[in-house]
mmCIF file with all atom_site columns, C-alpha atoms in Angstrom:
data_model
loop_
_atom_site.group_PDB
_atom_site.id
_atom_site.type_symbol
_atom_site.label_atom_id
_atom_site.label_alt_id
_atom_site.label_comp_id
_atom_site.label_asym_id
_atom_site.label_entity_id
_atom_site.label_seq_id
_atom_site.pdbx_PDB_ins_code
_atom_site.Cartn_x
_atom_site.Cartn_y
_atom_site.Cartn_z
_atom_site.occupancy
_atom_site.B_iso_or_equiv
_atom_site.pdbx_formal_charge
_atom_site.auth_seq_id
_atom_site.auth_comp_id
_atom_site.auth_asym_id
_atom_site.auth_atom_id
_atom_site.pdbx_PDB_model_num
ATOM 1  C CA . MET V 1 1  ? 4.762   130.200 -105.376 1.00 39.00 ? 205 MET V CA 1
ATOM 2  C CA . PHE V 1 2  ? 2.613   131.384 -102.536 1.00 43.00 ? 206 PHE V CA 1
ATOM 3  C CA . GLY V 1 3  ? 2.192   135.033 -101.680 1.00 45.00 ? 207 GLY V CA 1
ATOM 4  C CA . ARG V 1 4  ? 1.028   138.020 -103.584 1.00 47.00 ? 208 ARG V CA 1
ATOM 5  C CA . LYS V 1 5  ? 2.080   138.589 -107.141 1.00 48.00 ? 209 LYS V CA 1
ATOM 6  C CA . LYS V 1 6  ? 3.709   141.976 -107.750 1.00 53.00 ? 210 LYS V CA 1
ATOM 7  C CA . LYS V 1 7  ? 1.554   144.070 -110.069 1.00 56.00 ? 211 LYS V CA 1
ATOM 8  C CA . THR V 1 8  ? 3.250   145.692 -113.015 1.00 68.00 ? 212 THR V CA 1
ATOM 9  C CA . GLY V 1 9  ? 2.080   149.034 -114.333 1.00 79.00 ? 213 GLY V CA 1
ATOM 10 C CA . PRO V 1 10 ? 0.138   151.671 -112.439 1.00 89.00 ? 214 PRO V CA 1
ATOM 11 C CA . ARG V 1 11 ? -1.778  150.747 -109.304 1.00 96.00 ? 215 ARG V CA 1
ATOM 12 C CA . THR V 1 12 ? -5.564  150.983 -109.478 1.00 97.00 ? 216 THR V CA 1
ATOM 13 C CA . VAL V 1 13 ? -7.764  152.505 -106.797 1.00 98.00 ? 217 VAL V CA 1
ATOM 14 C CA . THR V 1 14 ? -11.487 151.774 -106.967 1.00 98.00 ? 218 THR V CA 1
ATOM 15 C CA . LEU V 1 15 ? -14.049 153.846 -105.094 1.00 98.00 ? 219 LEU V CA 1
ATOM 16 C CA . ILE V 1 16 ? -17.312 152.011 -104.478 1.00 98.00 ? 220 ILE V CA 1
ATOM 17 C CA . GLY V 1 17 ? -20.050 154.427 -103.526 1.00 97.00 ? 221 GLY V CA 1
ATOM 18 C CA . LYS V 1 18 ? -23.371 155.899 -104.537 1.00 95.00 ? 222 LYS V CA 1
ATOM 19 C CA . PRO V 1 19 ? -24.708 159.267 -105.705 1.00 94.00 ? 223 PRO V CA 1
ATOM 20 C CA . GLY V 1 20 ? -25.572 161.744 -102.957 1.00 94.00 ? 224 GLY V CA 1
ATOM 21 C CA . CYS V 1 21 ? -23.226 160.200 -100.379 1.00 95.00 ? 225 CYS V CA 1
ATOM 22 C CA . HIS V 1 22 ? -21.202 162.914 -98.607  1.00 96.00 ? 226 HIS V CA 1
ATOM 23 C CA . LEU V 1 23 ? -18.651 160.370 -97.330  1.00 97.00 ? 227 LEU V CA 1
ATOM 24 C CA . CYS V 1 24 ? -18.193 159.220 -100.941 1.00 97.00 ? 228 CYS V CA 1
ATOM 25 C CA . ASP V 1 25 ? -17.586 162.832 -101.978 1.00 97.00 ? 229 ASP V CA 1
ATOM 26 C CA . ASP V 1 26 ? -14.911 163.161 -99.276  1.00 97.00 ? 230 ASP V CA 1
ATOM 27 C CA . ALA V 1 27 ? -13.304 159.869 -100.300 1.00 98.00 ? 231 ALA V CA 1
ATOM 28 C CA . ARG V 1 28 ? -13.296 160.909 -103.974 1.00 98.00 ? 232 ARG V CA 1
ATOM 29 C CA . THR V 1 29 ? -11.398 164.106 -103.136 1.00 98.00 ? 233 THR V CA 1
ATOM 30 C CA . VAL V 1 30 ? -8.699  162.215 -101.195 1.00 98.00 ? 234 VAL V CA 1
ATOM 31 C CA . ILE V 1 31 ? -8.393  159.500 -103.841 1.00 98.00 ? 235 ILE V CA 1
ATOM 32 C CA . ARG V 1 32 ? -8.125  162.025 -106.680 1.00 98.00 ? 236 ARG V CA 1
ATOM 33 C CA . GLU V 1 33 ? -5.327  163.920 -104.884 1.00 98.00 ? 237 GLU V CA 1
ATOM 34 C CA . VAL V 1 34 ? -3.345  160.847 -103.797 1.00 98.00 ? 238 VAL V CA 1
ATOM 35 C CA . CYS V 1 35 ? -3.606  159.204 -107.226 1.00 98.00 ? 239 CYS V CA 1
ATOM 36 C CA . ALA V 1 36 ? -2.416  162.403 -108.904 1.00 97.00 ? 240 ALA V CA 1
ATOM 37 C CA . GLU V 1 37 ? 0.622   162.436 -106.576 1.00 96.00 ? 241 GLU V CA 1
ATOM 38 C CA . THR V 1 38 ? 1.462   158.742 -106.939 1.00 96.00 ? 242 THR V CA 1
ATOM 39 C CA . GLY V 1 39 ? 0.610   158.102 -110.583 1.00 96.00 ? 243 GLY V CA 1
ATOM 40 C CA . ALA V 1 40 ? -2.054  155.553 -109.680 1.00 97.00 ? 244 ALA V CA 1
ATOM 41 C CA . VAL V 1 41 ? -5.216  155.388 -111.731 1.00 97.00 ? 245 VAL V CA 1
ATOM 42 C CA . TRP V 1 42 ? -8.624  155.442 -110.132 1.00 98.00 ? 246 TRP V CA 1
ATOM 43 C CA . GLU V 1 43 ? -12.134 154.446 -111.066 1.00 98.00 ? 247 GLU V CA 1
ATOM 44 C CA . GLU V 1 44 ? -15.521 154.726 -109.465 1.00 97.00 ? 248 GLU V CA 1
ATOM 45 C CA . ARG V 1 45 ? -18.240 152.084 -109.213 1.00 97.00 ? 249 ARG V CA 1
ATOM 46 C CA . ASP V 1 46 ? -21.856 152.850 -108.302 1.00 97.00 ? 250 ASP V CA 1
ATOM 47 C CA . ILE V 1 47 ? -23.148 150.372 -105.745 1.00 96.00 ? 251 ILE V CA 1
ATOM 48 C CA . LEU V 1 48 ? -26.706 150.983 -106.962 1.00 96.00 ? 252 LEU V CA 1
ATOM 49 C CA . GLN V 1 49 ? -25.784 149.730 -110.447 1.00 96.00 ? 253 GLN V CA 1
ATOM 50 C CA . ASP V 1 50 ? -24.141 146.459 -109.383 1.00 96.00 ? 254 ASP V CA 1
ATOM 51 C CA . GLU V 1 51 ? -26.063 143.890 -107.357 1.00 96.00 ? 255 GLU V CA 1
ATOM 52 C CA . GLU V 1 52 ? -22.929 141.993 -106.298 1.00 95.00 ? 256 GLU V CA 1
ATOM 53 C CA . LEU V 1 53 ? -21.214 145.148 -104.997 1.00 94.00 ? 257 LEU V CA 1
ATOM 54 C CA . HIS V 1 54 ? -24.451 146.174 -103.266 1.00 95.00 ? 258 HIS V CA 1
ATOM 55 C CA . ARG V 1 55 ? -24.657 142.824 -101.470 1.00 95.00 ? 259 ARG V CA 1
ATOM 56 C CA . ALA V 1 56 ? -20.984 142.846 -100.474 1.00 94.00 ? 260 ALA V CA 1
ATOM 57 C CA . TYR V 1 57 ? -20.482 146.466 -99.421  1.00 94.00 ? 261 TYR V CA 1
ATOM 58 C CA . TRP V 1 58 ? -23.830 148.213 -98.764  1.00 93.00 ? 262 TRP V CA 1
ATOM 59 C CA . GLU V 1 59 ? -23.178 148.874 -95.056  1.00 93.00 ? 263 GLU V CA 1
ATOM 60 C CA . GLN V 1 60 ? -19.591 150.018 -95.598  1.00 95.00 ? 264 GLN V CA 1
ATOM 61 C CA . ILE V 1 61 ? -19.722 152.624 -98.368  1.00 96.00 ? 265 ILE V CA 1
ATOM 62 C CA . PRO V 1 62 ? -17.652 154.305 -99.406  1.00 97.00 ? 266 PRO V CA 1
ATOM 63 C CA . VAL V 1 63 ? -15.325 151.355 -99.873  1.00 98.00 ? 267 VAL V CA 1
ATOM 64 C CA . VAL V 1 64 ? -11.863 151.737 -101.364 1.00 98.00 ? 268 VAL V CA 1
ATOM 65 C CA . LEU V 1 65 ? -10.078 148.900 -103.139 1.00 98.00 ? 269 LEU V CA 1
ATOM 66 C CA . VAL V 1 66 ? -6.421  148.932 -104.142 1.00 98.00 ? 270 VAL V CA 1
ATOM 67 C CA . ASP V 1 67 ? -5.744  146.596 -107.052 1.00 97.00 ? 271 ASP V CA 1
ATOM 68 C CA . GLY V 1 68 ? -9.021  144.816 -106.337 1.00 96.00 ? 272 GLY V CA 1
ATOM 69 C CA . GLU V 1 69 ? -8.435  144.212 -102.625 1.00 96.00 ? 273 GLU V CA 1
ATOM 70 C CA . GLN V 1 70 ? -10.315 146.092 -99.909  1.00 96.00 ? 274 GLN V CA 1
ATOM 71 C CA . HIS V 1 71 ? -8.161  148.842 -98.447  1.00 97.00 ? 275 HIS V CA 1
ATOM 72 C CA . THR V 1 72 ? -10.614 150.773 -96.270  1.00 97.00 ? 276 THR V CA 1
ATOM 73 C CA . PHE V 1 73 ? -14.196 151.917 -95.862  1.00 96.00 ? 277 PHE V CA 1
ATOM 74 C CA . TRP V 1 74 ? -16.121 154.969 -94.609  1.00 96.00 ? 278 TRP V CA 1
ATOM 75 C CA . LYS V 1 75 ? -13.126 157.339 -94.343  1.00 96.00 ? 279 LYS V CA 1
ATOM 76 C CA . VAL V 1 76 ? -9.948  157.430 -96.429  1.00 97.00 ? 280 VAL V CA 1
ATOM 77 C CA . ASP V 1 77 ? -6.699  158.314 -94.668  1.00 98.00 ? 281 ASP V CA 1
ATOM 78 C CA . PRO V 1 78 ? -4.474  159.968 -97.313  1.00 98.00 ? 282 PRO V CA 1
ATOM 79 C CA . ALA V 1 79 ? -1.198  158.899 -95.661  1.00 98.00 ? 283 ALA V CA 1
ATOM 80 C CA . ARG V 1 80 ? -2.344  155.278 -95.384  1.00 98.00 ? 284 ARG V CA 1
ATOM 81 C CA . LEU V 1 81 ? -3.476  155.258 -99.033  1.00 98.00 ? 285 LEU V CA 1
ATOM 82 C CA . ARG V 1 82 ? -0.113  156.708 -100.147 1.00 97.00 ? 286 ARG V CA 1
ATOM 83 C CA . ARG V 1 83 ? 1.701   153.954 -98.223  1.00 96.00 ? 287 ARG V CA 1
ATOM 84 C CA . ALA V 1 84 ? -0.477  151.275 -99.785  1.00 96.00 ? 288 ALA V CA 1
ATOM 85 C CA . LEU V 1 85 ? 0.242   152.616 -103.249 1.00 96.00 ? 289 LEU V CA 1
ATOM 86 C CA . SER V 1 86 ? 3.980   152.732 -102.650 1.00 91.00 ? 290 SER V CA 1
ATOM 87 C CA . ASP V 1 87 ? 4.241   149.072 -101.510 1.00 82.00 ? 291 ASP V CA 1
#
């Protein structure tokens, strides 16, 4: 039983960013649109409010996770995110 377990239910996209970050604003717009199209849910985490996230991702924000796994950072490609959500 090696390999990735198939997730049931809607996919979850997590945006890790911080207030005042223009790249985070751009990523949020793409994520909102793609999730609306695909039925995925999305959430946002503030890197300034979570020491563990700050340590792990400070130099990469915005960071996008799909179902808890890192998908991309800095810039979100809408087509690539759609593909990831359809797998």
